[in-house]
PDB file of C-alpha atoms and ligand atoms in Angstrom:
ATOM      1  CA  UNK H   1      57.114 151.724 247.795  1.00 80.00           C
ATOM      2  CA  UNK H   2      56.474 155.241 246.545  1.00 91.00           C
ATOM      3  CA  UNK H   3      53.731 157.202 248.277  1.00 96.00           C
ATOM      4  CA  UNK H   4      50.767 158.843 246.605  1.00 98.00           C
ATOM      5  CA  UNK H   5      49.092 162.155 247.413  1.00 98.00           C
ATOM      6  CA  UNK H   6      45.952 163.821 246.128  1.00 98.00           C
ATOM      7  CA  UNK H   7      46.408 167.471 245.142  1.00 98.00           C
ATOM      8  CA  UNK H   8      43.602 169.525 243.608  1.00 98.00           C
ATOM      9  CA  UNK H   9      42.049 166.871 241.451  1.00 98.00           C
ATOM     10  CA  UNK H  10      45.083 164.681 240.778  1.00 98.00           C
ATOM     11  CA  UNK H  11      46.647 161.644 242.389  1.00 98.00           C
ATOM     12  CA  UNK H  12      50.398 161.916 242.102  1.00 98.00           C
ATOM     13  CA  UNK H  13      53.643 160.637 243.512  1.00 98.00           C
ATOM     14  CA  UNK H  14      54.251 162.346 246.851  1.00 97.00           C
ATOM     15  CA  UNK H  15      57.647 163.560 245.587  1.00 96.00           C
ATOM     16  CA  UNK H  16      55.896 165.485 242.802  1.00 95.00           C
ATOM     17  CA  UNK H  17      52.981 166.674 244.917  1.00 97.00           C
ATOM     18  CA  UNK H  18      53.177 170.483 244.902  1.00 96.00           C
ATOM     19  CA  UNK H  19      50.992 173.436 245.743  1.00 96.00           C
ATOM     20  CA  UNK H  20      51.243 176.841 244.116  1.00 98.00           C
ATOM     21  CA  UNK H  21      53.541 179.302 245.937  1.00 98.00           C
ATOM     22  CA  UNK H  22      50.590 181.679 246.100  1.00 98.00           C
ATOM     23  CA  UNK H  23      48.369 179.149 247.821  1.00 98.00           C
ATOM     24  CA  UNK H  24      46.951 180.947 250.843  1.00 98.00           C
ATOM     25  CA  UNK H  25      47.757 177.953 252.991  1.00 98.00           C
ATOM     26  CA  UNK H  26      51.412 178.490 252.166  1.00 98.00           C
ATOM     27  CA  UNK H  27      51.284 182.295 252.392  1.00 98.00           C
ATOM     28  CA  UNK H  28      49.001 182.853 255.386  1.00 98.00           C
ATOM     29  CA  UNK H  29      48.262 179.436 256.954  1.00 98.00           C
ATOM     30  CA  UNK H  30      44.765 180.257 255.681  1.00 98.00           C
ATOM     31  CA  UNK H  31      43.286 176.786 255.826  1.00 98.00           C
ATOM     32  CA  UNK H  32      42.022 173.934 257.950  1.00 99.00           C
ATOM     33  CA  UNK H  33      42.772 170.253 258.296  1.00 99.00           C
ATOM     34  CA  UNK H  34      41.614 166.935 259.675  1.00 99.00           C
ATOM     35  CA  UNK H  35      43.477 163.790 260.652  1.00 98.00           C
ATOM     36  CA  UNK H  36      41.625 160.464 260.808  1.00 98.00           C
ATOM     37  CA  UNK H  37      43.020 157.274 262.195  1.00 98.00           C
ATOM     38  CA  UNK H  38      43.144 154.371 259.715  1.00 98.00           C
ATOM     39  CA  UNK H  39      42.550 150.884 261.138  1.00 98.00           C
ATOM     40  CA  UNK H  40      42.037 147.737 259.159  1.00 97.00           C
ATOM     41  CA  UNK H  41      42.373 150.020 256.113  1.00 98.00           C
ATOM     42  CA  UNK H  42      39.189 151.830 257.189  1.00 98.00           C
ATOM     43  CA  UNK H  43      38.666 155.411 258.349  1.00 98.00           C
ATOM     44  CA  UNK H  44      37.873 155.768 262.043  1.00 98.00           C
ATOM     45  CA  UNK H  45      35.022 158.119 263.008  1.00 98.00           C
ATOM     46  CA  UNK H  46      35.072 159.760 259.589  1.00 98.00           C
ATOM     47  CA  UNK H  47      31.567 161.320 259.806  1.00 98.00           C
ATOM     48  CA  UNK H  48      32.446 163.164 263.007  1.00 98.00           C
ATOM     49  CA  UNK H  49      35.687 164.441 261.509  1.00 98.00           C
ATOM     50  CA  UNK H  50      33.724 165.769 258.547  1.00 98.00           C
ATOM     51  CA  UNK H  51      31.238 167.564 260.779  1.00 98.00           C
ATOM     52  CA  UNK H  52      34.161 169.295 262.486  1.00 98.00           C
ATOM     53  CA  UNK H  53      35.762 170.080 259.109  1.00 98.00           C
ATOM     54  CA  UNK H  54      32.545 171.719 257.919  1.00 98.00           C
ATOM     55  CA  UNK H  55      32.404 173.786 261.093  1.00 98.00           C
ATOM     56  CA  UNK H  56      36.049 174.898 260.751  1.00 98.00           C
ATOM     57  CA  UNK H  57      35.384 175.908 257.132  1.00 98.00           C
ATOM     58  CA  UNK H  58      32.240 177.819 258.108  1.00 98.00           C
ATOM     59  CA  UNK H  59      34.010 179.677 260.893  1.00 98.00           C
ATOM     60  CA  UNK H  60      36.677 180.847 258.416  1.00 98.00           C
ATOM     61  CA  UNK H  61      34.204 181.426 255.561  1.00 98.00           C
ATOM     62  CA  UNK H  62      36.017 178.995 253.287  1.00 98.00           C
ATOM     63  CA  UNK H  63      33.714 177.242 250.813  1.00 98.00           C
ATOM     64  CA  UNK H  64      33.324 173.505 251.081  1.00 98.00           C
ATOM     65  CA  UNK H  65      35.518 172.257 248.234  1.00 98.00           C
ATOM     66  CA  UNK H  66      33.228 169.348 247.335  1.00 98.00           C
ATOM     67  CA  UNK H  67      30.537 167.174 248.898  1.00 98.00           C
ATOM     68  CA  UNK H  68      31.647 165.054 251.851  1.00 98.00           C
ATOM     69  CA  UNK H  69      30.830 161.901 249.849  1.00 98.00           C
ATOM     70  CA  UNK H  70      33.446 162.964 247.275  1.00 98.00           C
ATOM     71  CA  UNK H  71      36.005 163.700 250.011  1.00 98.00           C
ATOM     72  CA  UNK H  72      35.328 160.245 251.433  1.00 98.00           C
ATOM     73  CA  UNK H  73      36.070 158.629 248.060  1.00 98.00           C
ATOM     74  CA  UNK H  74      39.351 160.562 247.730  1.00 98.00           C
ATOM     75  CA  UNK H  75      40.494 159.867 251.272  1.00 98.00           C
ATOM     76  CA  UNK H  76      39.753 156.148 250.928  1.00 98.00           C
ATOM     77  CA  UNK H  77      41.516 156.088 247.584  1.00 98.00           C
ATOM     78  CA  UNK H  78      44.639 157.717 249.037  1.00 98.00           C
ATOM     79  CA  UNK H  79      44.598 155.179 251.873  1.00 98.00           C
ATOM     80  CA  UNK H  80      44.217 152.370 249.337  1.00 98.00           C
ATOM     81  CA  UNK H  81      46.945 153.614 246.988  1.00 98.00           C
ATOM     82  CA  UNK H  82      49.357 153.919 249.917  1.00 98.00           C
ATOM     83  CA  UNK H  83      48.358 150.487 251.222  1.00 98.00           C
ATOM     84  CA  UNK H  84      47.793 151.869 254.686  1.00 98.00           C
ATOM     85  CA  UNK H  85      46.137 149.367 256.961  1.00 98.00           C
ATOM     86  CA  UNK H  86      47.145 151.139 260.162  1.00 98.00           C
ATOM     87  CA  UNK H  87      48.086 154.820 260.182  1.00 98.00           C
ATOM     88  CA  UNK H  88      46.600 158.203 259.468  1.00 98.00           C
ATOM     89  CA  UNK H  89      45.015 160.069 256.596  1.00 98.00           C
ATOM     90  CA  UNK H  90      45.497 163.833 256.439  1.00 98.00           C
ATOM     91  CA  UNK H  91      43.150 166.265 254.684  1.00 99.00           C
ATOM     92  CA  UNK H  92      43.919 169.938 254.197  1.00 98.00           C
ATOM     93  CA  UNK H  93      41.630 172.567 252.683  1.00 99.00           C
ATOM     94  CA  UNK H  94      42.915 176.087 252.099  1.00 99.00           C
ATOM     95  CA  UNK H  95      41.254 179.225 250.761  1.00 98.00           C
ATOM     96  CA  UNK H  96      42.975 178.630 247.436  1.00 98.00           C
ATOM     97  CA  UNK H  97      45.477 180.347 245.159  1.00 98.00           C
ATOM     98  CA  UNK H  98      45.404 184.115 244.655  1.00 98.00           C
ATOM     99  CA  UNK H  99      47.755 187.094 244.383  1.00 98.00           C
ATOM    100  CA  UNK H 100      49.143 187.722 247.861  1.00 98.00           C
ATOM    101  CA  UNK H 101      46.779 190.068 249.659  1.00 98.00           C
ATOM    102  CA  UNK H 102      45.594 189.542 253.216  1.00 98.00           C
ATOM    103  CA  UNK H 103      41.874 190.104 252.633  1.00 98.00           C
ATOM    104  CA  UNK H 104      39.821 187.280 251.091  1.00 98.00           C
ATOM    105  CA  UNK H 105      40.255 186.741 247.341  1.00 98.00           C
ATOM    106  CA  UNK H 106      37.234 186.931 244.970  1.00 98.00           C
ATOM    107  CA  UNK H 107      34.690 184.154 245.340  1.00 96.00           C
ATOM    108  CA  UNK H 108      35.837 182.740 241.978  1.00 97.00           C
ATOM    109  CA  UNK H 109      38.961 181.445 243.780  1.00 98.00           C
ATOM    110  CA  UNK H 110      38.315 177.820 244.673  1.00 98.00           C
ATOM    111  CA  UNK H 111      39.657 176.125 247.799  1.00 98.00           C
ATOM    112  CA  UNK H 112      42.701 173.865 247.468  1.00 98.00           C
ATOM    113  CA  UNK H 113      42.504 170.260 248.643  1.00 98.00           C
ATOM    114  CA  UNK H 114      45.423 168.040 249.623  1.00 98.00           C
ATOM    115  CA  UNK H 115      45.154 164.487 250.984  1.00 98.00           C
ATOM    116  CA  UNK H 116      48.055 162.330 252.164  1.00 98.00           C
ATOM    117  CA  UNK H 117      48.174 159.056 254.087  1.00 98.00           C
ATOM    118  CA  UNK H 118      50.899 157.472 256.136  1.00 97.00           C
ATOM    119  CA  UNK H 119      51.346 154.052 257.673  1.00 98.00           C
ATOM    120  CA  UNK H 120      52.282 153.994 261.359  1.00 98.00           C
ATOM    121  CA  UNK H 121      54.083 151.223 263.174  1.00 98.00           C
ATOM    122  CA  UNK H 122      51.361 149.549 265.239  1.00 98.00           C
ATOM    123  CA  UNK H 123      53.726 147.566 267.449  1.00 98.00           C
ATOM    124  CA  UNK H 124      55.816 150.620 268.204  1.00 98.00           C
ATOM    125  CA  UNK H 125      52.706 152.585 269.125  1.00 98.00           C
ATOM    126  CA  UNK H 126      51.573 149.782 271.436  1.00 98.00           C
ATOM    127  CA  UNK H 127      55.002 149.756 273.058  1.00 98.00           C
ATOM    128  CA  UNK H 128      54.792 153.501 273.651  1.00 98.00           C
ATOM    129  CA  UNK H 129      51.341 153.003 275.175  1.00 98.00           C
ATOM    130  CA  UNK H 130      52.734 150.246 277.405  1.00 98.00           C
ATOM    131  CA  UNK H 131      55.316 152.588 278.933  1.00 98.00           C
ATOM    132  CA  UNK H 132      53.489 155.919 278.596  1.00 98.00           C
ATOM    133  CA  UNK H 133      54.702 159.368 277.588  1.00 98.00           C
ATOM    134  CA  UNK H 134      56.036 162.407 279.439  1.00 98.00           C
ATOM    135  CA  UNK H 135      54.562 165.870 279.133  1.00 98.00           C
ATOM    136  CA  UNK H 136      55.746 169.332 280.034  1.00 98.00           C
ATOM    137  CA  UNK H 137      53.573 172.353 280.760  1.00 98.00           C
ATOM    138  CA  UNK H 138      53.963 175.815 279.281  1.00 98.00           C
ATOM    139  CA  UNK H 139      52.010 179.064 279.130  1.00 98.00           C
ATOM    140  CA  UNK H 140      49.107 179.185 276.670  1.00 98.00           C
ATOM    141  CA  UNK H 141      50.225 181.412 273.812  1.00 98.00           C
ATOM    142  CA  UNK H 142      47.821 180.498 271.009  1.00 98.00           C
ATOM    143  CA  UNK H 143      45.091 182.649 269.497  1.00 97.00           C
ATOM    144  CA  UNK H 144      41.674 182.313 271.159  1.00 97.00           C
ATOM    145  CA  UNK H 145      40.104 180.445 268.194  1.00 97.00           C
ATOM    146  CA  UNK H 146      41.714 177.092 268.934  1.00 98.00           C
ATOM    147  CA  UNK H 147      38.236 175.587 268.431  1.00 98.00           C
ATOM    148  CA  UNK H 148      38.977 175.900 264.687  1.00 98.00           C
ATOM    149  CA  UNK H 149      41.272 173.143 263.392  1.00 98.00           C
ATOM    150  CA  UNK H 150      43.443 175.614 261.508  1.00 98.00           C
ATOM    151  CA  UNK H 151      46.757 174.778 259.843  1.00 98.00           C
ATOM    152  CA  UNK H 152      48.212 177.794 261.660  1.00 98.00           C
ATOM    153  CA  UNK H 153      50.206 175.737 264.173  1.00 98.00           C
ATOM    154  CA  UNK H 154      53.364 177.692 264.904  1.00 98.00           C
ATOM    155  CA  UNK H 155      52.844 177.880 268.698  1.00 98.00           C
ATOM    156  CA  UNK H 156      52.106 174.134 268.658  1.00 98.00           C
ATOM    157  CA  UNK H 157      55.305 173.490 266.676  1.00 98.00           C
ATOM    158  CA  UNK H 158      57.359 175.453 269.200  1.00 98.00           C
ATOM    159  CA  UNK H 159      55.654 173.723 272.126  1.00 98.00           C
ATOM    160  CA  UNK H 160      56.355 170.247 270.713  1.00 98.00           C
ATOM    161  CA  UNK H 161      59.961 171.178 270.058  1.00 98.00           C
ATOM    162  CA  UNK H 162      60.363 172.406 273.647  1.00 98.00           C
ATOM    163  CA  UNK H 163      58.857 169.141 274.848  1.00 98.00           C
ATOM    164  CA  UNK H 164      61.302 167.127 272.738  1.00 98.00           C
ATOM    165  CA  UNK H 165      64.256 169.146 274.015  1.00 98.00           C
ATOM    166  CA  UNK H 166      63.150 168.392 277.568  1.00 98.00           C
ATOM    167  CA  UNK H 167      62.838 164.665 276.892  1.00 98.00           C
ATOM    168  CA  UNK H 168      59.041 164.740 276.729  1.00 98.00           C
ATOM    169  CA  UNK H 169      56.589 163.906 273.960  1.00 98.00           C
ATOM    170  CA  UNK H 170      53.740 166.354 274.497  1.00 98.00           C
ATOM    171  CA  UNK H 171      53.283 169.862 275.896  1.00 98.00           C
ATOM    172  CA  UNK H 172      50.226 170.919 277.891  1.00 98.00           C
ATOM    173  CA  UNK H 173      49.216 174.550 277.696  1.00 98.00           C
ATOM    174  CA  UNK H 174      48.297 176.332 280.917  1.00 98.00           C
ATOM    175  CA  UNK H 175      45.925 179.326 280.711  1.00 98.00           C
ATOM    176  CA  UNK H 176      46.289 182.626 282.568  1.00 98.00           C
ATOM    177  CA  UNK H 177      44.101 181.270 285.417  1.00 98.00           C
ATOM    178  CA  UNK H 178      46.560 178.421 285.957  1.00 98.00           C
ATOM    179  CA  UNK H 179      44.489 175.625 284.375  1.00 98.00           C
ATOM    180  CA  UNK H 180      45.567 173.139 281.726  1.00 98.00           C
ATOM    181  CA  UNK H 181      43.796 173.762 278.425  1.00 98.00           C
ATOM    182  CA  UNK H 182      45.017 170.939 276.164  1.00 98.00           C
ATOM    183  CA  UNK H 183      48.097 169.480 274.526  1.00 98.00           C
ATOM    184  CA  UNK H 184      49.862 170.867 271.463  1.00 98.00           C
ATOM    185  CA  UNK H 185      48.223 168.074 269.428  1.00 98.00           C
ATOM    186  CA  UNK H 186      45.906 166.306 271.862  1.00 98.00           C
ATOM    187  CA  UNK H 187      43.300 166.772 274.577  1.00 98.00           C
ATOM    188  CA  UNK H 188      44.449 166.443 278.189  1.00 98.00           C
ATOM    189  CA  UNK H 189      42.900 164.219 280.854  1.00 99.00           C
ATOM    190  CA  UNK H 190      43.500 163.078 284.417  1.00 98.00           C
ATOM    191  CA  UNK H 191      41.923 160.357 286.562  1.00 98.00           C
ATOM    192  CA  UNK H 192      41.349 161.236 290.210  1.00 98.00           C
ATOM    193  CA  UNK H 193      42.279 158.878 293.035  1.00 98.00           C
ATOM    194  CA  UNK H 194      38.602 157.910 293.342  1.00 97.00           C
ATOM    195  CA  UNK H 195      38.400 156.995 289.669  1.00 98.00           C
ATOM    196  CA  UNK H 196      36.761 160.019 288.032  1.00 98.00           C
ATOM    197  CA  UNK H 197      38.019 161.051 284.615  1.00 98.00           C
ATOM    198  CA  UNK H 198      38.507 164.812 284.334  1.00 98.00           C
ATOM    199  CA  UNK H 199      38.899 166.875 281.192  1.00 98.00           C
ATOM    200  CA  UNK H 200      38.198 170.438 280.240  1.00 98.00           C
ATOM    201  CA  UNK H 201      34.848 171.262 278.701  1.00 97.00           C
ATOM    202  CA  UNK H 202      34.901 171.916 274.932  1.00 97.00           C
ATOM    203  CA  UNK H 203      33.515 175.427 275.239  1.00 89.00           C
ATOM    204  CA  UNK H 204      36.600 176.609 277.140  1.00 81.00           C
ATOM    205  CA  UNK H 205      39.553 177.249 274.851  1.00 93.00           C
ATOM    206  CA  UNK H 206      40.246 173.818 273.407  1.00 98.00           C
ATOM    207  CA  UNK H 207      39.708 171.914 270.175  1.00 98.00           C
ATOM    208  CA  UNK H 208      36.663 169.652 270.379  1.00 98.00           C
ATOM    209  CA  UNK H 209      38.625 166.440 269.870  1.00 98.00           C
ATOM    210  CA  UNK H 210      36.817 163.649 268.053  1.00 98.00           C
ATOM    211  CA  UNK H 211      38.668 161.059 270.143  1.00 98.00           C
ATOM    212  CA  UNK H 212      37.573 162.975 273.231  1.00 98.00           C
ATOM    213  CA  UNK H 213      33.926 162.916 272.090  1.00 98.00           C
ATOM    214  CA  UNK H 214      33.976 159.172 271.399  1.00 98.00           C
ATOM    215  CA  UNK H 215      35.734 158.529 274.697  1.00 98.00           C
ATOM    216  CA  UNK H 216      32.979 160.355 276.566  1.00 98.00           C
ATOM    217  CA  UNK H 217      30.588 157.772 275.083  1.00 97.00           C
ATOM    218  CA  UNK H 218      32.931 154.921 276.018  1.00 98.00           C
ATOM    219  CA  UNK H 219      32.947 156.181 279.606  1.00 98.00           C
ATOM    220  CA  UNK H 220      29.146 156.255 279.707  1.00 97.00           C
ATOM    221  CA  UNK H 221      29.052 152.657 278.495  1.00 97.00           C
ATOM    222  CA  UNK H 222      31.718 151.261 280.814  1.00 96.00           C
ATOM    223  CA  UNK H 223      30.527 153.388 283.732  1.00 96.00           C
ATOM    224  CA  UNK H 224      33.542 155.528 284.349  1.00 98.00           C
ATOM    225  CA  UNK H 225      32.498 158.793 285.921  1.00 98.00           C
ATOM    226  CA  UNK H 226      33.316 161.912 283.926  1.00 98.00           C
ATOM    227  CA  UNK H 227      33.891 165.445 285.163  1.00 98.00           C
ATOM    228  CA  UNK H 228      34.162 168.160 282.537  1.00 98.00           C
ATOM    229  CA  UNK H 229      36.073 170.870 284.356  1.00 98.00           C
ATOM    230  CA  UNK H 230      39.501 172.481 284.251  1.00 98.00           C
ATOM    231  CA  UNK H 231      42.379 171.091 286.341  1.00 98.00           C
ATOM    232  CA  UNK H 232      45.733 172.565 287.298  1.00 98.00           C
ATOM    233  CA  UNK H 233      49.173 171.061 286.632  1.00 98.00           C
ATOM    234  CA  UNK H 234      49.478 170.531 290.422  1.00 98.00           C
ATOM    235  CA  UNK H 235      46.254 168.489 290.500  1.00 98.00           C
ATOM    236  CA  UNK H 236      47.473 166.540 287.466  1.00 98.00           C
ATOM    237  CA  UNK H 237      50.819 165.731 289.097  1.00 98.00           C
ATOM    238  CA  UNK H 238      48.964 164.406 292.162  1.00 98.00           C
ATOM    239  CA  UNK H 239      46.359 162.514 290.110  1.00 98.00           C
ATOM    240  CA  UNK H 240      46.137 158.723 290.009  1.00 98.00           C
ATOM    241  CA  UNK H 241      46.473 158.662 286.218  1.00 98.00           C
ATOM    242  CA  UNK H 242      46.813 161.006 283.276  1.00 98.00           C
ATOM    243  CA  UNK H 243      46.478 160.579 279.546  1.00 99.00           C
ATOM    244  CA  UNK H 244      46.027 162.383 276.249  1.00 99.00           C
ATOM    245  CA  UNK H 245      43.628 161.701 273.386  1.00 98.00           C
ATOM    246  CA  UNK H 246      43.966 162.310 269.657  1.00 98.00           C
ATOM    247  CA  UNK H 247      43.191 160.489 266.432  1.00 98.00           C
ATOM    248  CA  UNK H 248      46.782 159.322 266.056  1.00 97.00           C
ATOM    249  CA  UNK H 249      47.358 158.417 269.733  1.00 98.00           C
ATOM    250  CA  UNK H 250      43.822 157.330 270.671  1.00 98.00           C
ATOM    251  CA  UNK H 251      44.281 157.046 274.475  1.00 98.00           C
ATOM    252  CA  UNK H 252      47.957 157.534 275.355  1.00 98.00           C
ATOM    253  CA  UNK H 253      49.019 157.240 279.011  1.00 98.00           C
ATOM    254  CA  UNK H 254      50.994 160.106 280.574  1.00 98.00           C
ATOM    255  CA  UNK H 255      53.434 158.916 283.234  1.00 98.00           C
ATOM    256  CA  UNK H 256      55.278 162.135 284.100  1.00 98.00           C
ATOM    257  CA  UNK H 257      54.419 165.832 284.103  1.00 98.00           C
ATOM    258  CA  UNK H 258      57.249 168.378 284.274  1.00 98.00           C
ATOM    259  CA  UNK H 259      59.579 165.639 285.452  1.00 98.00           C
ATOM    260  CA  UNK H 260      57.307 164.476 288.277  1.00 98.00           C
ATOM    261  CA  UNK H 261      55.944 160.951 288.119  1.00 98.00           C
ATOM    262  CA  UNK H 262      52.157 160.526 287.925  1.00 98.00           C
ATOM    263  CA  UNK H 263      50.737 157.730 290.111  1.00 96.00           C
ATOM    264  CA  UNK H 264      53.279 154.908 290.260  1.00 95.00           C
ATOM    265  CA  UNK H 265      54.961 155.978 287.027  1.00 97.00           C
ATOM    266  CA  UNK H 266      53.174 153.291 284.994  1.00 98.00           C
ATOM    267  CA  UNK H 267      50.151 153.675 282.703  1.00 98.00           C
ATOM    268  CA  UNK H 268      47.041 153.603 284.880  1.00 98.00           C
ATOM    269  CA  UNK H 269      44.401 150.868 284.855  1.00 98.00           C
ATOM    270  CA  UNK H 270      41.510 153.103 283.760  1.00 98.00           C
ATOM    271  CA  UNK H 271      43.650 154.602 280.998  1.00 98.00           C
ATOM    272  CA  UNK H 272      44.557 151.129 279.746  1.00 98.00           C
ATOM    273  CA  UNK H 273      40.939 150.017 279.893  1.00 98.00           C
ATOM    274  CA  UNK H 274      39.809 153.054 277.892  1.00 98.00           C
ATOM    275  CA  UNK H 275      42.498 152.461 275.279  1.00 98.00           C
ATOM    276  CA  UNK H 276      41.415 148.849 274.924  1.00 97.00           C
ATOM    277  CA  UNK H 277      37.685 149.619 274.751  1.00 97.00           C
ATOM    278  CA  UNK H 278      37.921 152.623 272.446  1.00 97.00           C
ATOM    279  CA  UNK H 279      37.467 151.003 269.044  1.00 96.00           C
ATOM    280  CA  UNK H 280      34.422 149.070 270.153  1.00 96.00           C
ATOM    281  CA  UNK H 281      32.673 152.434 270.152  1.00 96.00           C
ATOM    282  CA  UNK H 282      34.148 154.073 267.064  1.00 96.00           C
ATOM    283  CA  UNK H 283      32.563 154.077 263.621  1.00 95.00           C
ATOM    284  CA  UNK H 284      34.519 152.522 260.749  1.00 96.00           C
ATOM    285  CA  UNK H 285      33.969 153.580 257.179  1.00 93.00           C
TER     286      UNK H 285
HETATM  287  N1  PLP Q   1      43.800 169.402 270.473  1.00 64.84           N
HETATM  288  C1  PLP Q   1      44.670 169.758 269.523  1.00 64.84           C
HETATM  289  C2  PLP Q   1      45.351 171.085 269.628  1.00 64.84           C
HETATM  290  C3  PLP Q   1      44.950 168.900 268.445  1.00 64.84           C
HETATM  291  O1  PLP Q   1      45.820 169.269 267.498  1.00 64.84           O
HETATM  292  C4  PLP Q   1      44.300 167.643 268.397  1.00 64.84           C
HETATM  293  C5  PLP Q   1      44.561 166.700 267.309  1.00 64.84           C
HETATM  294  O2  PLP Q   1      45.370 166.906 266.453  1.00 64.84           O
HETATM  295  C6  PLP Q   1      43.411 167.305 269.411  1.00 64.84           C
HETATM  296  C7  PLP Q   1      43.168 168.216 270.438  1.00 64.84           C
HETATM  297  C8  PLP Q   1      42.691 165.979 269.407  1.00 64.84           C
HETATM  298  O3  PLP Q   1      41.687 165.966 268.412  1.00 64.84           O
HETATM  299  P1  PLP Q   1      41.244 164.594 267.724  1.00 64.84           P
HETATM  300  O4  PLP Q   1      40.874 163.673 268.835  1.00 64.84           O
HETATM  301  O5  PLP Q   1      40.083 164.981 266.900  1.00 64.84           O
HETATM  302  O6  PLP Q   1      42.403 164.112 266.928  1.00 64.84           O
END
């Protein structure tokens, strides 16, 4: 089945979906994005993703390309046309097309909008969650504005590649004080031996993950204690459990950090519980 994308007002075959070579996303990574999980052909926690999108746009002074209600229609339509029941939908907004010049173009230049959707293999994802993933740690080398969900992801690309080359799936950044910030495409968590979930606070050099925010609510409801504070790789290696959160992974157990097994090397009980409970607390639209 051919795949369909939305590009600047048109639905087209993914193979023909093109942006202008002078699009500032292409030239400068001057744009932002969102990824929503798709479940049962519906968008998971869409309103929260849109609030974060609006914030990212504001921080970079990129105009909102259209009302959120219109974006919702397009994103649902791309999901529908690609017959995605389980997977992800990707939205990218850039500052638009203009002659290459670093400073902002005139306000007459309109933002570019691209939407794609992709089915994921649910069973395969569940199998990965049943065994857990490995992570490596590396020095934080990103710009300080990681709170903006910018398409400028080169350090993240290099970190993921290093993880892959070392037989791991995710890379956790470690700041200059020796604390884990977050993963290259996820938020980082541990569970202490006495059952407290620990993750860094959102005002300290991380992206405010939507999955993270929903999970905080899940924890309140199922009475798992939460500590928002930084932790070191050493504390993580000695923790009872570890996991990452993101829209595409939801709650994914971490079973090894830098080659050292976490807990008994199996996904932890609290991690599994949180993964199972998660969608009871998410909004579907
Ligand atoms: N941190 C980074 C750097 C990410 O790229 C992502 C997701 O892509 C996350 C955290 C998790 O955010 P969310 O739960 O909204 O997907």
